[in-house]
XYZ file of C-alpha atoms in Angstrom:
325
model
C 19.034 11.599 -29.432
C 16.463 12.323 -26.932
C 16.869 12.297 -23.570
C 16.013 8.808 -21.901
C 13.028 11.245 -19.342
C 11.562 12.238 -22.493
C 11.558 9.301 -24.062
C 9.596 7.493 -20.676
C 7.060 10.341 -20.761
C 6.533 9.661 -24.541
C 6.109 5.820 -24.039
C 4.527 5.461 -20.698
C 2.262 8.565 -20.175
C -0.220 7.914 -23.290
C 0.291 4.137 -22.383
C -1.150 4.839 -18.993
C -3.821 6.845 -20.498
C -4.773 4.295 -22.879
C -5.151 1.670 -20.365
C -7.051 3.702 -18.029
C -9.163 4.826 -21.046
C -9.936 1.033 -22.054
C -10.800 -0.034 -18.201
C -12.891 2.909 -17.672
C -14.616 1.777 -20.920
C -15.003 -2.211 -20.597
C -15.557 -1.995 -16.859
C -19.508 -2.408 -17.274
C -18.477 -5.999 -19.215
C -15.784 -6.884 -17.135
C -18.069 -6.817 -14.243
C -20.570 -8.496 -15.419
C -18.085 -11.105 -16.766
C -16.341 -11.316 -13.199
C -20.098 -11.662 -11.568
C -21.193 -14.726 -13.391
C -17.791 -16.020 -12.912
C -16.550 -19.191 -10.595
C -15.544 -19.107 -6.894
C -13.269 -16.742 -7.394
C -15.558 -14.370 -8.766
C -15.329 -12.272 -5.182
C -11.386 -11.819 -5.594
C -11.726 -10.720 -9.250
C -14.358 -8.230 -8.587
C -12.064 -6.693 -6.111
C -8.504 -6.721 -7.724
C -10.877 -5.076 -10.921
C -12.176 -2.170 -8.584
C -8.935 -1.758 -7.240
C -7.656 -1.195 -10.711
C -9.920 1.096 -12.143
C -9.485 2.899 -8.886
C -5.719 2.955 -9.688
C -5.957 4.292 -12.863
C -8.533 6.551 -12.540
C -6.523 8.411 -9.693
C -2.997 8.090 -11.704
C -4.389 9.566 -14.423
C -5.988 12.204 -13.016
C -2.501 12.951 -10.765
C -0.463 13.303 -14.200
C -3.085 15.759 -15.404
C -2.827 17.759 -12.219
C 1.262 17.958 -12.605
C 0.200 18.914 -16.528
C -1.397 21.423 -15.610
C 1.016 23.180 -12.725
C 3.344 22.373 -16.085
C 1.397 24.703 -18.338
C 0.898 27.227 -15.751
C 5.109 27.001 -14.910
C 4.963 25.610 -11.628
C 6.748 22.698 -11.905
C 8.733 22.831 -8.692
C 5.884 24.079 -6.822
C 4.771 22.706 -3.279
C 1.259 21.695 -4.340
C 2.951 18.545 -5.968
C 2.759 17.434 -2.500
C -0.916 17.566 -2.683
C -1.433 15.761 -5.648
C 0.679 12.797 -3.895
C -1.265 13.056 -0.831
C -4.736 12.624 -2.684
C -3.076 9.962 -5.159
C -1.234 7.729 -2.270
C -4.639 8.369 0.035
C -6.953 7.251 -2.662
C -4.587 3.935 -2.965
C -4.614 3.230 0.511
C -8.701 4.119 0.873
C -9.585 1.711 -1.787
C -7.303 -0.825 -0.494
C -8.974 -0.699 2.436
C -12.625 -1.221 0.823
C -11.698 -3.681 -1.746
C -8.624 -5.613 -0.676
C -9.374 -6.425 2.835
C -6.208 -4.041 3.841
C -6.155 -3.400 7.921
C -3.011 -1.384 9.367
C -2.041 -1.731 13.175
C 0.592 0.519 14.202
C 2.774 0.144 17.361
C 4.509 3.206 18.263
C 5.047 6.724 17.572
C 7.138 9.119 14.987
C 5.805 11.942 17.532
C 8.919 13.546 19.813
C 7.708 11.522 22.655
C 5.828 14.571 24.000
C 8.368 17.019 23.737
C 6.986 19.851 22.035
C 11.058 21.121 20.757
C 11.546 17.523 19.424
C 8.385 17.175 17.454
C 9.115 18.639 14.500
C 12.504 17.429 13.947
C 13.347 16.360 10.584
C 13.370 12.610 10.669
C 15.495 9.765 8.936
C 13.085 6.881 8.279
C 14.490 3.359 7.859
C 12.159 0.464 6.822
C 12.126 -2.979 6.289
C 10.944 -3.650 2.636
C 8.978 -6.497 2.422
C 5.645 -6.842 -0.025
C 4.004 -4.535 -2.385
C 2.766 -1.595 -1.331
C 4.759 -1.039 1.869
C 6.243 2.234 0.384
C 3.116 3.881 -0.421
C 1.630 2.928 3.085
C 4.510 4.477 4.660
C 4.730 7.867 2.226
C 0.564 7.660 3.313
C 1.230 7.986 7.077
C 3.965 10.889 6.558
C 1.707 12.733 5.026
C -1.951 12.448 5.882
C -0.832 11.067 9.793
C 1.792 13.500 10.465
C 1.954 16.334 7.961
C 5.401 15.157 7.217
C 7.046 15.782 3.269
C 8.666 12.856 2.663
C 12.005 12.730 0.518
C 12.459 9.121 -0.733
C 15.404 6.848 -2.169
C 13.528 4.569 -5.084
C 14.822 2.412 -7.488
C 15.223 4.388 -11.022
C 12.954 1.497 -12.656
C 10.291 3.082 -10.565
C 10.147 5.830 -12.865
C 8.587 3.848 -15.820
C 5.320 4.666 -13.454
C 3.977 8.158 -14.685
C 2.690 9.494 -12.057
C 5.878 8.545 -9.404
C 8.350 9.868 -12.448
C 6.543 13.388 -12.999
C 5.283 14.396 -9.722
C 7.948 12.752 -7.757
C 10.679 14.379 -9.595
C 9.604 17.833 -9.157
C 9.850 17.877 -4.973
C 13.251 16.658 -3.271
C 13.574 12.596 -3.986
C 15.943 10.786 -5.529
C 16.214 7.622 -8.087
C 19.211 5.775 -7.606
C 20.620 2.202 -9.583
C 22.900 -0.304 -8.018
C 26.194 0.857 -6.364
C 25.560 4.821 -6.819
C 23.098 5.173 -3.906
C 25.152 6.234 -0.910
C 26.369 9.904 -2.937
C 22.954 10.527 -4.111
C 21.447 10.064 -0.493
C 24.099 11.965 0.698
C 22.580 14.731 -1.509
C 19.101 14.518 -0.490
C 19.669 14.493 2.893
C 21.284 17.895 2.779
C 19.396 20.916 3.976
C 16.551 18.341 5.797
C 14.439 20.883 7.302
C 11.873 20.901 10.254
C 8.665 18.751 8.860
C 10.570 16.763 6.783
C 11.529 13.313 6.611
C 13.871 11.312 4.127
C 12.717 7.744 3.859
C 15.393 5.276 2.750
C 15.016 0.860 2.577
C 18.344 -0.021 3.693
C 17.964 -3.473 2.439
C 17.694 -2.336 -1.099
C 14.784 -4.592 -2.323
C 11.937 -6.703 -1.146
C 12.806 -9.298 1.427
C 12.699 -12.759 -0.178
C 14.629 -15.946 1.647
C 16.817 -16.089 -1.595
C 17.712 -12.477 -1.624
C 18.979 -13.121 1.958
C 21.146 -15.773 1.290
C 22.838 -13.851 -1.045
C 22.944 -10.700 0.800
C 24.839 -12.958 3.611
C 27.305 -14.729 1.228
C 28.042 -11.322 -0.159
C 29.271 -10.089 3.027
C 31.236 -13.103 3.397
C 32.978 -12.649 0.224
C 33.737 -9.073 1.384
C 35.189 -10.148 4.464
C 33.055 -8.730 6.664
C 32.685 -11.715 8.977
C 30.567 -10.172 12.109
C 28.338 -9.035 9.783
C 27.644 -11.688 7.748
C 27.192 -13.530 11.320
C 25.130 -11.259 12.856
C 22.544 -10.914 9.464
C 22.687 -14.998 9.145
C 21.098 -14.856 12.857
C 18.283 -12.776 11.397
C 15.496 -14.889 9.726
C 12.762 -11.990 9.097
C 14.923 -9.204 7.378
C 17.632 -9.219 4.922
C 21.033 -7.104 6.594
C 21.161 -3.110 5.816
C 23.689 -1.670 3.600
C 24.597 1.315 5.630
C 26.335 2.770 2.859
C 23.304 5.182 2.171
C 22.645 5.823 5.962
C 25.768 6.592 7.016
C 25.694 9.395 4.072
C 22.301 10.485 5.654
C 23.515 10.711 8.978
C 26.318 12.919 7.900
C 24.418 15.064 5.698
C 21.537 15.486 8.466
C 22.839 15.647 12.284
C 20.277 16.999 13.906
C 17.899 14.574 12.084
C 16.210 11.976 14.615
C 16.048 8.632 13.321
C 12.788 6.438 12.886
C 12.687 2.879 12.353
C 10.075 0.893 11.244
C 9.410 -3.052 11.183
C 6.163 -4.431 9.562
C 4.897 -8.163 8.769
C 1.302 -9.231 6.987
C 2.668 -8.595 2.979
C 5.774 -10.868 3.069
C 4.151 -13.485 0.998
C 2.665 -11.359 -2.127
C 6.022 -11.235 -3.776
C 4.388 -12.529 -6.822
C 1.015 -11.330 -9.206
C 0.066 -14.985 -8.315
C 0.875 -14.513 -4.511
C -1.353 -11.585 -4.657
C -4.344 -13.318 -5.924
C -4.231 -15.890 -3.481
C -4.194 -13.932 -0.557
C -7.026 -11.272 -1.602
C -8.807 -10.479 0.648
C -6.161 -9.908 3.211
C -7.277 -12.014 6.232
C -5.011 -10.488 9.042
C -3.685 -6.807 9.515
C -0.537 -5.528 8.739
C 1.679 -4.805 11.955
C 3.723 -2.292 12.052
C 5.983 -1.491 15.009
C 8.196 2.104 14.911
C 10.516 3.362 17.145
C 12.492 7.256 17.484
C 16.125 7.417 18.180
C 17.210 10.909 19.422
C 19.860 12.344 17.130
C 21.621 12.704 20.041
C 21.675 9.074 20.600
C 22.977 7.973 17.667
C 26.822 7.140 17.826
C 29.012 9.466 15.721
C 31.696 6.476 15.040
C 31.364 4.746 11.754
C 31.782 1.300 13.115
C 29.647 2.239 16.080
C 27.027 3.600 13.770
C 27.125 0.063 11.696
C 27.021 -1.862 15.112
C 23.988 0.155 15.786
C 22.109 -0.033 12.864
C 22.281 -3.638 12.920
C 21.093 -3.651 16.387
C 18.151 -2.205 15.388
C 17.930 -4.218 12.632
C 17.873 -6.986 15.345
C 15.214 -5.370 16.971
C 13.030 -5.596 14.088
C 13.593 -9.430 13.347
C 12.648 -9.985 16.943
C 9.271 -8.329 16.586
C 8.472 -9.635 13.336
C 9.197 -13.203 15.050
C 7.311 -12.052 18.164
C 3.862 -11.304 15.973
C 4.209 -14.780 13.877
C 4.722 -16.567 16.997
C 1.695 -19.147 17.776
C -0.716 -17.769 20.642
C 0.003 -19.316 24.185
C -2.660 -21.652 25.075
């Protein structure tokens, strides 16, 4: 019986090539048809052009990985260059076609301290809306020249580029219930110039998921965490297991917290259709906690994690508050 990885690549990679070929061949006709459509034609044209970029850039990235495989360089650092070009092209296309604008408040630099600027980082981000992981990885690779190690859902390996490129550099794909040990192993040996990216909520924010998470804490008799989670309206309670494992495995790493808003209401394909082009910016706020300021005790770390999540929740509420008249 073939391993799941081989089955995925035998099925999904040819499918990617076929779909990209069809998009390229049919693009002129589809462009004409959407141009003649009704009032939604501009929106359709934007998504059509973005889809063309996505397919062609993903195909190019997979072919580049194949060329490195032929040359027996499957663990070559050039895979980071492939990923950088891929996410950079999607980011630029989203700016041109989908109206993406990102406004960032804060910095991941070492607050002017040269000795701290290059320290390894553990990046803990809110997860809300399509593409937020891509935006963060783009900033890590292109703006800060960091090599990311990302904790991702195993299901994402159905994407051929993610499956092939991301499995050739330090990343981990997790399934529910098995994340903590895998995250701890990934954090081991985290070096200067690298960053471990974790989404502690475990999935994209939605009101129903938030309610389920609070009920889960109550069932586990974690009353204090349930109460604190209920008070946060814009985020889901963080799951501390993977974060604690990462802190234990990389005690010299600084921690960066990322809050963002602007993609929250794009949970379905219909939401994306209705909200393209984006009329407002995606706003992000991040702050850095030096390793020496991270609590050492487990319970203190959980409370500290919630404190920073509450800070993110308050910031998001402030962004949504109506401007004073």
